[in-house]
CSV table of C-alpha atoms in Angstrom, one decimal:
chain,number,residue,atom,x,y,z
A,252,MET,CA,-5.8,-35.2,4.8
A,253,TYR,CA,-2.3,-33.7,4.4
A,254,HIS,CA,-2.1,-30.5,6.5
A,255,SER,CA,0.8,-28.0,5.8
A,256,LYS,CA,0.9,-24.7,7.5
A,257,CYS,CA,1.6,-21.2,6.4
A,258,MET,CA,1.8,-17.9,8.3
A,259,LEU,CA,-0.6,-15.2,7.2
A,260,ASN,CA,0.7,-11.8,8.5
A,261,GLY,CA,1.8,-13.5,11.7
A,262,VAL,CA,-1.2,-15.9,11.9
A,263,ILE,CA,-0.4,-19.6,11.3
A,264,VAL,CA,-3.3,-21.4,9.5
A,265,ASN,CA,-3.7,-24.8,7.9
A,266,ASN,CA,-3.3,-24.9,4.2
A,267,SER,CA,-6.4,-27.1,3.8
A,268,LEU,CA,-10.2,-26.8,4.1
A,269,ASN,CA,-9.8,-24.9,7.4
A,270,TYR,CA,-7.5,-22.5,5.7
A,271,LEU,CA,-10.1,-21.8,2.9
A,272,GLN,CA,-12.8,-21.3,5.5
A,273,TRP,CA,-10.6,-19.0,7.5
A,274,LEU,CA,-9.6,-16.9,4.5
A,275,THR,CA,-13.2,-16.7,3.1
A,276,HIS,CA,-14.9,-15.7,6.4
A,277,HIS,CA,-12.4,-13.5,8.2
A,278,THR,CA,-10.8,-10.1,7.6
A,279,LEU,CA,-7.6,-9.2,9.4
A,280,CYS,CA,-6.4,-5.6,9.5
A,281,GLU,CA,-3.1,-4.2,10.9
A,282,LYS,CA,-2.6,-0.7,12.1
A,283,ALA,CA,0.3,-0.1,9.7
A,284,ALA,CA,-2.1,-0.5,6.6
A,285,PRO,CA,-1.4,-4.1,5.5
A,286,LYS,CA,-4.6,-6.1,5.3
A,287,ILE,CA,-5.8,-9.6,4.7
A,288,LEU,CA,-9.0,-9.4,2.8
A,289,ILE,CA,-11.6,-11.8,1.4
A,290,HIS,CA,-10.5,-13.3,-1.9
A,291,THR,CA,-13.0,-14.2,-4.6
A,292,GLY,CA,-10.9,-16.3,-6.9
A,293,THR,CA,-11.0,-20.1,-7.5
A,294,LEU,CA,-10.4,-22.5,-4.7
A,295,GLU,CA,-7.0,-23.4,-6.2
A,296,THR,CA,-6.0,-19.8,-6.2
A,297,MET,CA,-7.4,-19.2,-2.7
A,298,ALA,CA,-5.4,-22.2,-1.4
A,299,ASP,CA,-2.2,-20.6,-2.5
A,300,LEU,CA,-3.0,-17.0,-1.5
A,301,VAL,CA,-0.9,-16.4,1.6
A,302,ALA,CA,-0.7,-12.6,2.0
A,303,LEU,CA,-2.4,-9.4,0.8
A,304,TRP,CA,-1.3,-5.9,1.6
A,305,GLU,CA,-2.7,-2.5,0.7
A,306,VAL,CA,0.0,0.1,0.2
A,307,ALA,CA,-0.7,3.8,0.0
A,308,LEU,CA,1.6,5.6,-2.5
A,309,SER,CA,1.3,9.1,-4.0
A,310,ASP,CA,-0.4,7.8,-7.1
A,311,GLY,CA,-3.0,5.7,-5.2
A,312,VAL,CA,-3.6,2.8,-2.8
A,313,HIS,CA,-2.3,-0.4,-4.4
A,314,LYS,CA,-3.3,-4.0,-3.5
A,315,ILE,CA,-0.5,-6.5,-3.5
A,316,GLU,CA,-1.4,-10.2,-3.5
A,317,PHE,CA,1.1,-13.0,-3.0
A,318,GLU,CA,0.4,-16.7,-3.9
A,319,HIS,CA,2.9,-19.3,-2.6
A,320,GLY,CA,2.4,-23.0,-3.4
A,321,THR,CA,4.3,-24.8,-0.7
A,322,THR,CA,4.0,-28.1,-2.5
A,323,SER,CA,4.6,-26.9,-6.1
A,324,GLY,CA,6.9,-24.0,-5.2
A,325,LYS,CA,4.8,-21.7,-7.3
A,326,ARG,CA,5.1,-17.9,-6.6
A,327,VAL,CA,2.7,-15.4,-8.1
A,328,VAL,CA,2.6,-11.6,-7.4
A,329,ASN,CA,-0.5,-9.6,-8.4
A,330,VAL,CA,-0.6,-5.8,-8.2
A,331,ASP,CA,-4.1,-4.3,-8.5
A,332,GLY,CA,-5.4,-7.5,-10.0
A,333,LYS,CA,-2.7,-7.7,-12.6
A,334,GLU,CA,-0.1,-10.6,-12.6
A,335,ILE,CA,3.4,-9.2,-12.7
A,336,VAL,CA,5.5,-12.1,-11.4
A,337,ARG,CA,5.0,-15.8,-11.9
A,338,ARG,CA,7.5,-18.6,-11.1
A,339,ASP,CA,6.5,-22.2,-11.3
A,340,TRP,CA,8.1,-25.2,-9.7
A,341,MET,CA,10.6,-23.4,-7.5
A,342,PHE,CA,12.6,-26.0,-5.5
A,343,LYS,CA,13.6,-23.4,-3.0
A,344,LEU,CA,10.6,-22.4,-1.0
A,345,VAL,CA,12.3,-19.4,0.8
A,346,GLY,CA,13.7,-16.3,-0.7
A,347,LYS,CA,12.4,-13.0,-2.0
A,348,GLU,CA,10.5,-11.5,-5.0
A,349,THR,CA,11.3,-7.9,-6.0
A,350,PHE,CA,9.0,-5.8,-8.3
A,351,THR,CA,7.7,-2.2,-8.8
A,352,VAL,CA,4.4,-0.7,-7.8
A,353,GLY,CA,2.4,2.1,-9.4
A,354,ALA,CA,3.2,5.0,-11.7
A,355,THR,CA,6.0,6.0,-9.4
A,356,LYS,CA,7.7,2.6,-10.0
A,357,THR,CA,8.2,2.2,-6.3
A,358,LYS,CA,10.4,-0.8,-5.4
A,359,ALA,CA,8.7,-3.5,-3.4
A,360,THR,CA,10.1,-6.8,-2.0
A,361,ILE,CA,8.3,-9.8,-0.6
A,362,ASN,CA,10.5,-11.8,1.8
A,363,ILE,CA,9.7,-15.5,2.3
A,364,ASP,CA,11.2,-17.0,5.5
A,365,ALA,CA,10.7,-20.4,7.1
A,366,ILE,CA,9.6,-20.4,10.7
A,367,SER,CA,9.6,-24.1,11.5
A,368,GLY,CA,8.5,-27.2,9.7
A,369,PHE,CA,6.0,-26.1,7.0
A,370,ALA,CA,5.3,-22.7,8.5
A,371,TYR,CA,6.3,-19.6,6.6
A,372,GLU,CA,6.3,-15.9,7.2
A,373,TYR,CA,5.8,-13.3,4.5
A,374,THR,CA,6.9,-9.7,4.9
A,375,LEU,CA,6.7,-6.8,2.5
A,376,GLU,CA,9.4,-4.1,2.2
A,377,ILE,CA,8.9,-0.8,0.3
A,378,ASN,CA,12.0,1.0,-0.9
A,379,GLY,CA,14.1,-1.2,1.4
A,380,LYS,CA,12.1,-0.5,4.5
A,381,SER,CA,9.6,-2.7,6.3
A,382,LEU,CA,6.0,-1.7,5.5
A,383,LYS,CA,5.4,-0.4,9.0
A,384,LYS,CA,8.6,1.7,8.9
A,385,TYR,CA,7.8,3.0,5.4
A,386,MET,CA,4.3,4.1,6.4
A,387,GLU,CA,5.6,5.8,9.5
A,388,ASN,CA,8.1,7.7,7.4
A,389,ARG,CA,5.5,8.5,4.7
A,390,SER,CA,3.3,10.1,7.3
A,391,LYS,CA,6.1,12.6,7.9
A,392,THR,CA,6.9,13.3,4.2
A,393,THR,CA,3.4,13.5,2.7
A,394,ASN,CA,0.0,15.0,3.3
A,395,THR,CA,-3.3,13.4,2.1
A,396,TRP,CA,-6.8,14.7,1.6
A,397,LEU,CA,-9.9,12.8,0.6
A,398,LEU,CA,-12.9,14.5,-0.8
A,399,ASN,CA,-15.8,14.1,-3.2
A,400,LEU,CA,-15.7,16.3,-6.3
A,401,ASP,CA,-18.7,16.4,-8.6
A,402,GLY,CA,-19.7,13.0,-7.4
A,403,VAL,CA,-16.3,11.5,-7.8
A,404,ASP,CA,-14.1,10.4,-4.8
A,405,SER,CA,-10.8,12.1,-5.1
A,406,ARG,CA,-7.5,11.5,-3.2
A,407,ILE,CA,-5.0,14.4,-3.2
A,408,VAL,CA,-1.4,13.8,-2.1
A,409,LEU,CA,1.3,16.3,-1.5
A,410,GLU,CA,5.0,15.1,-1.4
A,411,LYS,CA,6.5,17.7,0.9
A,412,ASP,CA,10.1,17.0,-0.1
A,413,THR,CA,9.5,17.8,-3.8
A,414,MET,CA,6.1,19.7,-3.5
A,415,ASP,CA,4.7,17.4,-6.2
A,416,VAL,CA,0.9,17.1,-6.1
A,417,TRP,CA,-1.0,14.0,-7.1
A,418,CYS,CA,-4.7,13.5,-7.7
A,419,ASN,CA,-6.2,10.1,-8.3
A,420,GLY,CA,-3.0,8.7,-9.7
A,421,LYS,CA,-2.1,11.7,-11.9
A,422,LYS,CA,0.7,14.1,-11.2
A,423,MET,CA,-0.8,17.6,-11.3
A,424,GLU,CA,0.6,20.7,-13.0
A,425,THR,CA,1.2,23.3,-10.3
A,426,ALA,CA,2.4,26.9,-9.9
A,427,GLY,CA,4.1,28.0,-6.8
A,428,GLU,CA,4.5,31.5,-5.4
A,429,PHE,CA,5.9,33.1,-2.2
A,430,VAL,CA,3.4,35.0,-0.1
A,431,GLU,CA,3.8,37.1,3.0
A,432,ASP,CA,3.4,34.2,5.5
A,433,GLY,CA,4.8,31.3,3.5
A,434,THR,CA,4.2,29.7,0.1
A,435,GLU,CA,1.2,28.8,-2.0
A,436,THR,CA,1.0,25.9,-4.6
A,437,HIS,CA,-1.9,26.4,-7.0
A,438,PHE,CA,-3.5,23.8,-9.3
A,439,THR,CA,-6.9,23.0,-10.7
A,440,ILE,CA,-9.1,19.8,-10.7
A,441,GLY,CA,-11.8,20.1,-13.2
A,442,ASN,CA,-13.5,23.5,-12.6
A,443,HIS,CA,-12.2,23.7,-9.0
A,444,GLY,CA,-9.4,26.0,-8.0
A,445,CYS,CA,-7.0,24.5,-5.4
A,446,CYS,CA,-4.3,25.9,-3.3
A,447,ILE,CA,-1.9,24.3,-0.8
A,448,LYS,CA,-0.7,26.8,1.7
A,449,ALA,CA,2.5,26.2,3.6
A,450,VAL,CA,3.2,28.3,6.7
A,451,SER,CA,5.5,27.9,9.6
A,452,SER,CA,4.0,26.5,12.8
A,453,GLY,CA,6.4,28.4,14.9
A,454,LYS,CA,7.3,25.1,16.6
A,455,ARG,CA,10.4,23.2,15.8
A,456,ARG,CA,8.8,19.7,16.2
A,457,GLU,CA,5.8,20.6,14.0
A,458,GLY,CA,7.7,22.4,11.3
A,459,ILE,CA,5.8,23.5,8.2
A,460,ILE,CA,2.0,23.2,8.2
A,461,HIS,CA,0.3,22.4,4.9
A,462,THR,CA,-3.3,23.3,4.3
A,463,LEU,CA,-5.5,22.5,1.3
A,464,ILE,CA,-7.9,25.2,0.2
A,465,MET,CA,-10.5,24.4,-2.5
A,466,ASP,CA,-13.0,26.9,-3.7
A,467,ASP,CA,-12.1,29.0,-0.7
A,468,HIS,CA,-12.9,26.2,1.7
A,469,GLU,CA,-10.3,24.4,3.9
A,470,ILE,CA,-10.3,20.6,3.4
A,471,PRO,CA,-9.4,18.5,6.4
A,472,GLU,CA,-6.4,16.3,6.1
A,473,ILE,CA,-6.6,12.5,6.7
A,474,VAL,CA,-4.0,10.0,8.1
A,475,GLU,CA,-3.5,6.9,6.0
């Protein structure tokens, strides 16, 4: 049996039956949010699936799948289950694919680099930064809260540089006002009144502290 190799988020596996067994029965997670997850497609598709990332943006967490046929040269990019890039019979196996993700049209690039022989490395860049660097920077420029509203899981994101507020992929209409100890940004989700309070921490390194208040209750922030 012919055995080519590919690198899956830093792990080299055989592009053969062993590869399919590895992909089907294992889950590999990285701290910076990219993940390799179980794929439920056809065996042909699974054989070419070489990388999968989950990317947290303001409008939601998006799943990016990349298929690379190292014998046919095929390249396919799927975002949230929808095919957005397909190239068949590419003679050059290395290179890059650039596309946009989500309602914010965030620029994403998959880099394909040869390691040695038939081994390849696949890396994802978001807005020109490595995924790890992008997520580190995002943690400084956004706040995220997860909660269940009326039986529906909701994800609220504040972009601190613009003070835009997103909820479940929708940009919310907000009203801001200055108060004695800082600012308040008001919006509603269904019948729930929400307010994001921004006050100074009094410490240079911590800067401004943003707190989400919903129905007079403080919602704890989460780190993605």
